[in-house]
Short mmCIF file of C-alpha atoms in Angstrom, two decimals:
data_model
loop_
_atom_site.label_atom_id
_atom_site.label_comp_id
_atom_site.label_asym_id
_atom_site.label_seq_id
_atom_site.Cartn_x
_atom_site.Cartn_y
_atom_site.Cartn_z
CA MET A 1 0.00 0.00 0.00
CA GLU A 2 2.91 2.41 0.59
CA ASN A 3 3.71 2.52 -3.13
CA PHE A 4 0.09 2.65 -4.27
CA LYS A 5 -0.32 5.50 -6.77
CA LEU A 6 -3.15 8.03 -6.61
CA THR A 7 -4.25 7.82 -10.26
CA PRO A 8 -4.90 4.03 -10.33
CA LEU A 9 -6.83 4.39 -7.07
CA LEU A 10 -9.01 7.16 -8.54
CA ASP A 11 -9.53 5.09 -11.69
CA VAL A 12 -10.82 2.20 -9.60
CA ILE A 13 -13.15 4.54 -7.68
CA GLY A 14 -14.29 6.06 -10.98
CA GLU A 15 -15.32 2.62 -12.24
CA LEU A 16 -18.01 2.58 -9.56
CA PHE A 17 -19.67 5.66 -11.08
CA SER A 18 -18.55 5.56 -14.72
CA ASP A 19 -22.07 5.36 -16.19
CA GLU A 20 -23.46 8.52 -14.58
CA ILE A 21 -20.86 10.58 -12.70
CA SER A 22 -17.64 12.21 -13.86
CA ILE A 23 -14.88 12.66 -11.28
CA ALA A 24 -12.47 15.61 -11.10
CA VAL A 25 -9.67 16.35 -8.63
CA SER A 26 -7.90 19.69 -8.46
CA ASN A 27 -5.40 21.56 -6.40
CA THR A 28 -6.31 25.17 -5.62
CA LYS A 29 -5.43 26.34 -9.14
CA GLU A 30 -5.76 23.52 -11.67
CA TYR A 31 -7.17 20.06 -12.28
CA ILE A 32 -4.80 17.16 -11.66
CA TYR A 33 -7.16 14.29 -12.48
CA TYR A 34 -10.34 13.85 -14.53
CA ARG A 35 -12.41 10.81 -15.43
CA PRO A 36 -15.48 11.41 -17.65
CA SER A 37 -18.63 9.31 -17.41
CA LYS A 38 -20.77 7.91 -20.20
CA ARG A 39 -23.50 10.46 -19.52
CA ILE A 40 -21.57 13.71 -19.17
CA ASP A 41 -18.12 14.99 -20.15
CA LEU A 42 -16.94 18.54 -19.41
CA LYS A 43 -13.80 17.96 -21.52
CA ILE A 44 -11.54 18.81 -18.59
CA ARG A 45 -7.85 17.99 -18.98
CA PRO A 46 -5.20 17.76 -16.27
CA GLY A 47 -3.53 21.16 -16.17
CA ASP A 48 -6.70 23.10 -17.00
CA ALA A 49 -7.38 25.97 -14.60
CA VAL A 50 -10.26 25.74 -12.14
CA LYS A 51 -12.79 28.09 -13.73
CA ALA A 52 -14.60 30.83 -11.86
CA GLY A 53 -18.23 29.84 -11.46
CA SER A 54 -17.53 26.11 -11.45
CA ILE A 55 -18.70 24.05 -8.50
CA ALA A 56 -15.05 23.47 -7.47
CA HIS A 57 -14.42 27.21 -7.47
CA LYS A 58 -17.53 27.78 -5.33
CA ALA A 59 -16.27 25.18 -2.82
CA PHE A 60 -12.91 26.96 -2.57
CA ILE A 61 -14.66 30.28 -1.87
CA SER A 62 -17.00 28.87 0.79
CA ARG A 63 -14.33 26.52 2.19
CA GLN A 64 -16.97 23.79 2.52
CA LYS A 65 -18.97 21.29 0.50
CA GLU A 66 -21.05 22.83 -2.28
CA SER A 67 -23.81 21.17 -4.31
CA GLU A 68 -25.80 22.93 -7.02
CA PHE A 69 -26.73 23.24 -10.69
CA ILE A 70 -24.16 24.99 -12.89
CA ASN A 71 -25.39 26.42 -16.18
CA ARG A 72 -23.71 26.02 -19.56
CA ASP A 73 -21.85 29.36 -19.34
CA VAL A 74 -18.90 27.77 -17.49
CA PHE A 75 -18.06 24.63 -19.50
CA GLY A 76 -20.54 24.87 -22.38
CA VAL A 77 -22.51 22.00 -20.82
CA PRO A 78 -25.00 22.36 -17.92
CA TYR A 79 -24.39 20.03 -15.01
CA HIS A 80 -25.15 19.32 -11.39
CA GLY A 81 -22.03 19.22 -9.26
CA MET A 82 -20.95 18.35 -5.75
CA ALA A 83 -17.51 19.52 -4.63
CA VAL A 84 -15.71 18.86 -1.36
CA PRO A 85 -12.44 20.65 -0.51
CA PHE A 86 -9.74 18.71 1.31
CA HIS A 87 -7.36 20.15 3.90
CA ASN A 88 -3.87 19.61 5.24
CA ASN A 89 -3.04 21.15 8.63
CA GLY A 90 -6.06 23.43 8.28
CA LYS A 91 -5.10 24.69 4.84
CA ILE A 92 -7.17 23.88 1.74
CA GLU A 93 -5.01 22.01 -0.75
CA GLY A 94 -7.54 20.91 -3.32
CA CYS A 95 -11.01 19.68 -4.14
CA VAL A 96 -12.79 16.51 -5.27
CA THR A 97 -15.74 17.09 -7.59
CA ALA A 98 -18.56 14.76 -8.65
CA ILE A 99 -20.23 15.87 -11.89
CA TYR A 100 -23.78 14.70 -12.65
CA PRO A 101 -25.75 15.12 -15.89
CA ALA A 102 -28.33 17.92 -15.89
CA PHE A 103 -31.42 15.79 -16.21
CA THR A 104 -33.65 18.87 -16.24
CA ASP A 105 -32.19 20.24 -19.48
CA GLY A 106 -35.23 20.49 -21.77
CA LYS A 107 -37.51 18.84 -19.21
CA SER A 108 -40.21 20.66 -17.26
CA VAL A 109 -42.54 18.00 -15.86
CA VAL A 110 -42.72 15.30 -13.20
CA THR A 111 -44.68 12.21 -14.26
CA LEU A 112 -46.76 10.84 -11.40
CA LYS A 113 -48.01 7.28 -11.04
CA THR A 114 -51.66 7.28 -10.00
CA GLU A 115 -54.30 4.59 -9.62
CA ASP A 116 -55.43 5.17 -13.20
CA GLY A 117 -52.07 5.50 -14.94
CA TRP A 118 -49.44 8.23 -15.27
CA VAL A 119 -49.91 12.00 -15.23
CA PRO A 120 -47.23 14.52 -16.32
CA VAL A 121 -47.34 17.61 -14.09
CA SER A 122 -45.53 20.92 -14.57
CA PHE A 123 -42.76 21.67 -12.07
CA HIS A 124 -44.59 24.86 -11.06
CA LYS A 125 -47.70 22.90 -9.99
CA VAL A 126 -45.75 20.53 -7.72
CA MET A 127 -46.19 21.74 -4.14
CA TYR A 128 -43.94 19.32 -2.25
CA LEU A 129 -42.49 15.82 -2.24
CA GLU A 130 -42.59 13.50 0.73
CA VAL A 131 -41.01 10.15 1.52
CA LYS A 132 -43.08 7.82 3.67
CA ASN A 133 -43.30 4.05 3.91
CA ARG A 134 -40.27 3.86 1.58
CA LYS A 135 -42.15 5.54 -1.27
CA THR A 136 -41.79 9.02 -2.77
CA TYR A 137 -45.09 10.88 -2.95
CA VAL A 138 -45.49 13.98 -5.13
CA TYR A 139 -48.25 16.41 -4.18
CA THR A 140 -49.58 18.95 -6.67
CA GLU A 141 -52.26 21.61 -6.50
CA ASP A 142 -55.07 19.14 -7.19
CA ARG A 143 -53.69 15.57 -6.99
CA TYR A 144 -50.93 13.34 -5.75
CA GLY A 145 -49.06 10.29 -6.98
CA THR A 146 -45.88 8.32 -6.47
CA HIS A 147 -42.55 8.38 -8.28
CA LYS A 148 -39.67 5.93 -8.54
CA ASN A 149 -36.99 8.56 -7.77
CA THR A 150 -35.63 9.12 -4.27
CA LEU A 151 -35.56 12.62 -2.79
CA GLN A 152 -31.80 12.72 -3.35
CA GLU A 153 -32.33 12.01 -7.05
CA PHE A 154 -35.02 14.68 -7.18
CA GLU A 155 -32.57 17.19 -5.70
CA TYR A 156 -30.60 16.86 -8.94
CA THR A 157 -33.56 16.80 -11.32
CA LEU A 158 -35.76 19.60 -10.00
CA PRO A 159 -34.91 23.26 -10.74
CA ARG A 160 -33.06 24.87 -7.85
CA ASP A 161 -34.92 28.17 -8.19
CA LEU A 162 -38.16 26.39 -7.25
CA PHE A 163 -37.36 23.47 -4.94
CA VAL A 164 -35.54 23.27 -1.61
CA ARG A 165 -34.70 20.25 0.56
CA CYS A 166 -35.89 21.10 4.07
CA HIS A 167 -36.03 17.73 5.82
CA ARG A 168 -34.87 14.16 5.27
CA SER A 169 -38.47 13.42 4.23
CA PHE A 170 -39.45 16.61 2.37
CA VAL A 171 -38.58 18.76 -0.63
CA VAL A 172 -40.79 21.84 -1.06
CA ASN A 173 -41.62 24.27 -3.84
CA VAL A 174 -40.84 27.68 -2.34
CA HIS A 175 -43.60 29.32 -4.40
CA HIS A 176 -46.19 27.27 -2.49
CA ILE A 177 -45.03 28.35 0.99
CA SER A 178 -47.59 30.61 2.63
CA GLU A 179 -45.69 31.45 5.86
CA ILE A 180 -42.62 30.35 7.85
CA TYR A 181 -42.88 29.96 11.62
CA PRO A 182 -40.06 29.48 14.14
CA ASP A 183 -40.12 26.16 15.96
CA THR A 184 -38.05 24.63 18.76
CA HIS A 185 -34.27 24.20 18.62
CA SER A 186 -33.66 26.68 15.77
CA THR A 187 -35.98 24.86 13.37
CA PHE A 188 -39.01 26.06 11.42
CA LEU A 189 -42.49 25.05 10.31
CA LEU A 190 -43.68 25.81 6.80
CA ALA A 191 -47.35 26.60 6.28
CA MET A 192 -48.07 25.51 2.72
CA LYS A 193 -50.83 27.10 0.65
CA ASN A 194 -52.87 23.89 0.77
CA GLY A 195 -52.89 23.95 4.59
CA LYS A 196 -50.18 21.33 5.07
CA SER A 197 -47.52 22.01 7.76
CA ILE A 198 -44.02 20.83 6.82
CA PRO A 199 -41.04 20.83 9.20
CA VAL A 200 -37.61 22.26 8.47
CA SER A 201 -35.21 20.06 10.41
CA GLN A 202 -32.15 21.33 12.26
CA THR A 203 -29.92 19.67 9.66
CA TYR A 204 -31.35 21.81 6.86
CA ALA A 205 -32.32 24.95 8.82
CA SER A 206 -29.21 27.07 8.10
CA TYR A 207 -29.12 25.93 4.46
CA PHE A 208 -32.82 26.74 4.12
CA ARG A 209 -32.38 30.22 5.63
CA LYS A 210 -29.43 30.94 3.35
CA LEU A 211 -31.33 29.99 0.20
CA LEU A 212 -34.42 32.00 1.14
CA GLY A 213 -32.42 34.91 2.51
CA PHE A 214 -33.76 35.40 6.03
#
């Protein structure tokens, strides 16, 4: 193990995600490793500079994990990215980035499974998503149904300007929030326009406040 090289190790790790996720590793200035997936390729080459506006660059600025949609202005291809900086003696030395395909590109509906069949529903009409009994339920203005995706998968397929993860069991459409109430232990309760009350857990409270700006 002492002589084990970094690149072969990353190649092996990349094999686990090669169908969907591209992997990039950078120091604070440039990429030192890149493995494209079958679904998305940003055409990064070792030695390329870390671009301003990329998810890696955002992680360097915040000095913490970042996860969000990046539009096509940066690499010419829209993508969802998750970047985690790594440290040595308290100093940031680089970043590992997972690059996911932008499933929402050209897509604007969620297709619900109902008792009668399947119903495509506009993103704007989806009020919230809830996981219960190991199923994902999607609630709209006038109906509900189930979907095969997990909430984590939905976080990468739903537009970030509409939907926010607020709890391990909920993702909400911010345009359907009527009011926000403080709750115990620095958490919140969301009063939705259909009368439903949805909790914001302590895990997501600071993230939720940052995104909504309060």
